[in-house]
């Protein structure tokens, strides 16, 4: 289905009962999915809990996969002037969006005393795209999906005619070999799980689809295999992303030669006050635990920090 953006808002009220079990908020149904928040304690910390957005299918027969952004805002009744906010983008909600995966995006709240604690919150969704699944299982060979990619022991199957449309020298070469009767290619240097993730991102929906969990892996493999449509998709994601730090965007742009992204970042920095880049660098180093001597000189140069400015 085509791109379709709109916002869903609803209220959530829940109580954390500190018995080790998770507590679910009330839910709403959108696109044949229930959307709700799960709250559960953090092991070993009596006044700490974590909250994450989750989704589950209402009907497996009609459901579409969903590419969505959301913003979770939480206010505690005990401290009504404090609020907590989590922003997630390009979340791919499908049958692989498990509680373990959703908990990678979580709010950790502490210092509210012993439970029960009542929270009030909102989740604002922006549904980027509703996706129809054309290829649910790439490990199964079909009449049209009959070209095998293998790491030597396991394989995934794809339609080589479709792959040939992705502006890739690698796939174009395989297409020519396919016409001569070749039906497989061996990729010993790629982990099978990574290969499955990459080919699923290319083929599951009949077009390349990228999500925030896997975009760095997809960009890496697309660069190695020269799949230009996926590279362009990843570059567009980085241009639009509000959650990827500026420094990481510069690193990606330089590592993968994403010149359109680098040009845009240069332009954005030129419009900002001089200290903006330094503040972004300071924040990134603090959050990542890295130090200045780990930064590549070219990254620092893009930020306006020349080597002779630094005193170690």
Coordinates of C-alpha atoms in Angstrom, one line a residue:
X1 CA 0.0 0.0 0.0
X2 CA 1.1 3.6 -0.6
X3 CA 2.5 6.0 1.9
X4 CA 0.0 7.2 4.4
X5 CA 0.8 9.5 7.4
X6 CA -1.5 10.4 10.2
X7 CA -1.5 10.7 14.0
X8 CA -3.2 8.6 16.6
X9 CA -3.4 9.9 20.2
X10 CA -4.7 8.1 23.3
X11 CA -4.5 8.2 27.1
X12 CA -2.8 5.5 29.2
X13 CA -3.3 4.8 32.9
X14 CA -1.5 2.0 34.6
X15 CA -0.2 0.9 38.0
X16 CA 3.0 -0.9 38.6
X17 CA 2.5 -3.7 41.0
X18 CA 5.9 -4.8 42.2
X19 CA 5.5 -8.5 42.0
X20 CA 7.8 -9.1 39.1
X21 CA 5.2 -9.2 36.5
X22 CA 4.6 -6.8 33.6
X23 CA 1.5 -4.5 33.6
X24 CA -0.2 -3.6 30.3
X25 CA -2.0 -0.3 29.7
X26 CA -5.3 0.0 28.0
X27 CA -5.0 -0.5 24.2
X28 CA -6.4 0.9 21.0
X29 CA -6.8 -0.9 17.7
X30 CA -5.2 0.6 14.6
X31 CA -4.5 -1.3 11.4
X32 CA -5.6 -4.7 12.9
X33 CA -3.1 -4.3 15.7
X34 CA -3.5 -3.5 19.4
X35 CA -1.1 -0.7 20.6
X36 CA -0.3 -0.5 24.3
X37 CA 2.4 0.3 26.8
X38 CA 4.0 -2.3 29.0
X39 CA 5.4 -1.4 32.4
X40 CA 7.6 -3.8 34.4
X41 CA 10.2 -3.5 37.2
X42 CA 13.9 -3.5 36.8
X43 CA 15.5 -6.4 38.5
X44 CA 17.3 -5.5 41.7
X45 CA 16.1 -1.9 41.8
X46 CA 13.0 -1.5 44.0
X47 CA 12.1 2.1 42.9
X48 CA 12.9 1.7 39.2
X49 CA 10.7 0.5 36.3
X50 CA 10.8 0.6 32.6
X51 CA 8.1 1.2 30.0
X52 CA 8.0 0.3 26.3
X53 CA 5.5 0.5 23.5
X54 CA 4.3 -2.9 22.2
X55 CA 1.9 -4.2 19.5
X56 CA 0.1 -7.4 18.8
X57 CA -2.0 -8.7 16.0
X58 CA -5.8 -8.7 16.2
X59 CA -6.2 -10.9 13.1
X60 CA -3.4 -12.7 11.3
X61 CA -5.5 -12.9 8.2
X62 CA -6.0 -9.2 7.4
X63 CA -3.0 -7.5 9.2
X64 CA -0.5 -5.4 7.3
X65 CA 3.0 -4.7 8.6
X66 CA 3.3 -1.2 9.8
X67 CA 6.2 1.3 9.6
X68 CA 5.7 3.9 12.3
X69 CA 7.1 6.6 14.4
X70 CA 5.9 7.2 18.0
X71 CA 6.5 9.5 20.9
X72 CA 5.8 8.2 24.4
X73 CA 5.3 10.8 27.2
X74 CA 4.9 9.7 30.8
X75 CA 4.0 11.7 33.9
X76 CA 4.0 10.3 37.4
X77 CA 1.1 11.2 39.7
X78 CA 3.7 11.4 42.5
X79 CA 5.7 14.0 40.6
X80 CA 3.3 15.7 38.2
X81 CA 5.8 18.4 37.2
X82 CA 8.2 15.8 35.9
X83 CA 7.7 14.1 32.5
X84 CA 9.6 11.5 30.6
X85 CA 9.8 11.3 26.8
X86 CA 10.9 8.7 24.4
X87 CA 11.0 9.2 20.6
X88 CA 11.3 6.3 18.2
X89 CA 11.2 6.4 14.4
X90 CA 11.0 3.9 11.6
X91 CA 9.8 1.1 13.8
X92 CA 8.8 -1.8 11.7
X93 CA 5.9 -3.5 13.5
X94 CA 5.5 -7.1 12.2
X95 CA 5.5 -10.7 13.4
X96 CA 9.2 -10.2 14.4
X97 CA 8.4 -7.2 16.6
X98 CA 8.7 -9.2 19.8
X99 CA 8.6 -7.8 23.4
X100 CA 12.4 -8.3 23.5
X101 CA 12.8 -6.1 20.4
X102 CA 10.4 -3.4 21.5
X103 CA 12.1 -3.2 24.9
X104 CA 15.2 -1.9 23.1
X105 CA 13.2 1.3 22.9
X106 CA 12.3 2.0 26.6
X107 CA 11.9 4.6 29.2
X108 CA 13.6 3.9 32.5
X109 CA 12.0 5.7 35.5
X110 CA 13.5 5.8 38.9
X111 CA 13.4 7.6 42.2
X112 CA 9.6 7.4 42.7
X113 CA 9.7 5.4 45.9
X114 CA 8.1 2.0 46.5
X115 CA 5.3 0.8 44.2
X116 CA 2.4 0.8 43.5
X117 CA 3.0 3.9 41.4
X118 CA 0.5 5.4 39.0
X119 CA 1.6 6.9 35.8
X120 CA -0.3 8.9 33.2
X121 CA 0.8 9.1 29.6
X122 CA 0.2 9.5 26.0
X123 CA 1.5 7.8 22.9
X124 CA 1.5 9.7 19.7
X125 CA 1.8 7.5 16.5
X126 CA 2.7 8.6 13.1
X127 CA 2.1 5.7 10.7
X128 CA 4.5 6.1 7.9
X129 CA 3.5 3.2 5.7
X130 CA 1.2 0.2 5.6
X131 CA 3.1 -2.7 4.1
X132 CA 1.7 -5.7 2.4
X133 CA 3.8 -8.8 2.7
X134 CA 4.7 -10.5 -0.6
X135 CA 7.4 -12.8 0.6
X136 CA 6.9 -14.0 4.2
X137 CA 9.6 -16.7 4.3
X138 CA 12.7 -16.3 2.2
X139 CA 14.0 -19.7 3.3
X140 CA 11.4 -21.4 1.1
X141 CA 12.1 -21.8 -2.6
X142 CA 9.2 -21.1 -5.1
X143 CA 8.8 -21.2 -8.8
X144 CA 9.7 -17.5 -9.2
X145 CA 11.9 -17.1 -6.1
X146 CA 14.4 -19.7 -7.1
X147 CA 17.8 -18.0 -7.0
X148 CA 19.7 -19.1 -3.8
X149 CA 22.1 -17.0 -1.8
X150 CA 24.1 -19.1 0.7
X151 CA 26.9 -18.8 3.1
X152 CA 27.8 -22.4 2.5
X153 CA 25.3 -24.2 4.8
X154 CA 22.0 -22.3 4.7
X155 CA 20.3 -20.4 2.0
X156 CA 17.7 -17.8 1.2
X157 CA 15.8 -17.6 -2.1
X158 CA 14.9 -14.5 -4.1
X159 CA 13.5 -13.5 -7.4
X160 CA 16.5 -12.5 -9.5
X161 CA 14.3 -10.5 -11.9
X162 CA 13.2 -8.3 -9.0
X163 CA 16.8 -7.9 -7.7
X164 CA 17.9 -6.9 -11.1
X165 CA 15.8 -3.7 -10.7
X166 CA 17.6 -2.5 -7.6
X167 CA 20.4 -0.7 -9.5
X168 CA 23.1 -3.0 -8.4
X169 CA 26.2 -4.1 -10.4
X170 CA 26.3 -7.3 -8.2
X171 CA 22.7 -8.3 -8.9
X172 CA 23.0 -7.4 -12.6
X173 CA 26.0 -9.7 -12.9
X174 CA 24.0 -12.5 -11.2
X175 CA 21.1 -11.9 -13.6
X176 CA 23.3 -12.4 -16.6
X177 CA 24.6 -15.6 -14.9
X178 CA 21.0 -16.7 -14.2
X179 CA 20.2 -16.4 -17.9
X180 CA 23.1 -18.9 -18.5
X181 CA 21.6 -21.4 -16.0
X182 CA 23.3 -20.4 -12.7
X183 CA 20.9 -20.6 -9.8
X184 CA 23.0 -19.8 -6.7
X185 CA 25.7 -17.6 -5.3
X186 CA 27.9 -18.3 -2.3
X187 CA 28.7 -15.4 0.1
X188 CA 31.1 -16.9 2.6
X189 CA 32.0 -13.5 4.1
X190 CA 28.5 -12.7 5.2
X191 CA 26.9 -14.1 8.4
X192 CA 23.7 -16.0 7.5
X193 CA 21.6 -14.1 10.0
X194 CA 22.8 -10.8 8.4
X195 CA 22.2 -12.2 5.0
X196 CA 18.6 -13.1 5.9
X197 CA 18.0 -9.7 7.4
X198 CA 19.3 -8.0 4.3
X199 CA 17.4 -10.1 1.8
X200 CA 14.2 -9.8 3.8
X201 CA 14.6 -6.0 3.8
X202 CA 14.9 -6.1 0.0
X203 CA 12.2 -8.7 -0.8
X204 CA 9.6 -9.1 1.9
X205 CA 7.4 -6.2 0.7
X206 CA 8.2 -6.2 -3.0
X207 CA 10.5 -3.2 -2.5
X208 CA 13.4 -2.2 -0.2
X209 CA 12.2 -1.2 3.3
X210 CA 14.5 0.0 6.0
X211 CA 13.9 0.3 9.8
X212 CA 15.8 1.9 12.6
X213 CA 17.0 -1.4 14.1
X214 CA 18.8 -2.6 11.0
X215 CA 19.6 0.4 8.9
X216 CA 23.4 0.4 9.8
X217 CA 23.7 -3.3 8.8
X218 CA 21.6 -2.7 5.7
X219 CA 23.8 0.2 4.7
X220 CA 26.9 -1.8 5.3
X221 CA 25.8 -4.8 3.2
X222 CA 24.3 -2.5 0.5
X223 CA 27.6 -0.8 0.2
X224 CA 29.6 -4.1 0.0
X225 CA 27.2 -5.4 -2.7
X226 CA 26.7 -2.0 -4.3
X227 CA 22.9 -2.1 -4.0
X228 CA 22.2 1.6 -4.9
X229 CA 18.5 1.6 -4.1
X230 CA 19.1 0.5 -0.5
X231 CA 22.0 2.9 -0.2
X232 CA 19.8 5.8 -1.3
X233 CA 17.1 4.7 1.1
X234 CA 19.5 4.6 4.0
X235 CA 20.9 8.0 3.0
X236 CA 17.3 9.5 3.0
X237 CA 16.7 7.9 6.4
X238 CA 19.7 9.6 7.8
X239 CA 18.7 12.9 6.3
X240 CA 15.2 12.7 7.9
X241 CA 16.2 11.1 11.2
X242 CA 15.6 13.0 14.4
X243 CA 17.2 10.4 16.6
X244 CA 20.6 9.6 15.0
X245 CA 23.1 12.0 16.5
X246 CA 24.7 14.6 14.2
X247 CA 28.2 13.2 14.7
X248 CA 27.0 9.7 13.7
X249 CA 25.4 11.1 10.6
X250 CA 28.7 12.7 9.6
X251 CA 30.5 9.4 10.3
X252 CA 28.1 7.5 8.1
X253 CA 28.3 10.1 5.3
X254 CA 32.1 9.9 5.3
X255 CA 32.4 6.1 5.7
X256 CA 29.9 5.3 2.9
X257 CA 30.6 8.3 0.6
X258 CA 27.0 9.7 1.1
X259 CA 27.7 13.0 -0.6
X260 CA 24.1 14.3 -0.6
X261 CA 23.9 13.7 3.1
X262 CA 27.3 15.4 3.8
X263 CA 26.3 18.4 1.7
X264 CA 23.1 18.8 3.7
X265 CA 24.9 18.5 7.0
X266 CA 27.4 21.2 5.9
X267 CA 24.5 23.4 4.9
X268 CA 22.6 22.8 8.2
X269 CA 25.7 23.6 10.3
X270 CA 26.3 26.8 8.3
X271 CA 22.9 28.1 9.4
X272 CA 23.4 27.3 13.1
X273 CA 25.2 29.3 15.8
X274 CA 29.0 28.5 16.0
X275 CA 28.7 26.6 19.2
X276 CA 26.0 24.2 17.9
X277 CA 28.6 21.7 16.4
X278 CA 30.7 21.8 19.6
X279 CA 27.7 21.1 21.7
X280 CA 26.6 18.2 19.5
X281 CA 30.1 16.8 19.7
X282 CA 30.2 17.2 23.5
X283 CA 26.8 15.5 23.9
X284 CA 27.8 12.6 21.6
X285 CA 31.0 12.0 23.4
X286 CA 29.2 12.0 26.8
X287 CA 26.4 9.7 25.7
X288 CA 28.6 7.3 23.8
X289 CA 31.4 7.1 26.3
X290 CA 34.0 7.8 23.7
X291 CA 36.8 10.3 23.9
X292 CA 38.0 13.1 21.6
X293 CA 41.1 11.1 20.5
X294 CA 38.8 8.4 19.1
X295 CA 37.2 10.8 16.6
X296 CA 38.4 10.8 13.0
X297 CA 40.1 14.1 12.1
X298 CA 37.8 14.5 9.0
X299 CA 34.7 14.2 11.3
X300 CA 36.1 16.9 13.5
X301 CA 36.9 19.1 10.5
X302 CA 33.3 18.9 9.3
X303 CA 32.2 20.0 12.8
X304 CA 34.6 23.0 12.4
X305 CA 37.1 21.5 15.0
X306 CA 40.6 21.5 13.5
X307 CA 43.4 19.4 14.9
X308 CA 45.4 22.4 16.1
X309 CA 42.4 23.5 18.2
X310 CA 42.7 20.5 20.4
X311 CA 44.9 20.4 23.5
X312 CA 45.3 16.9 24.9

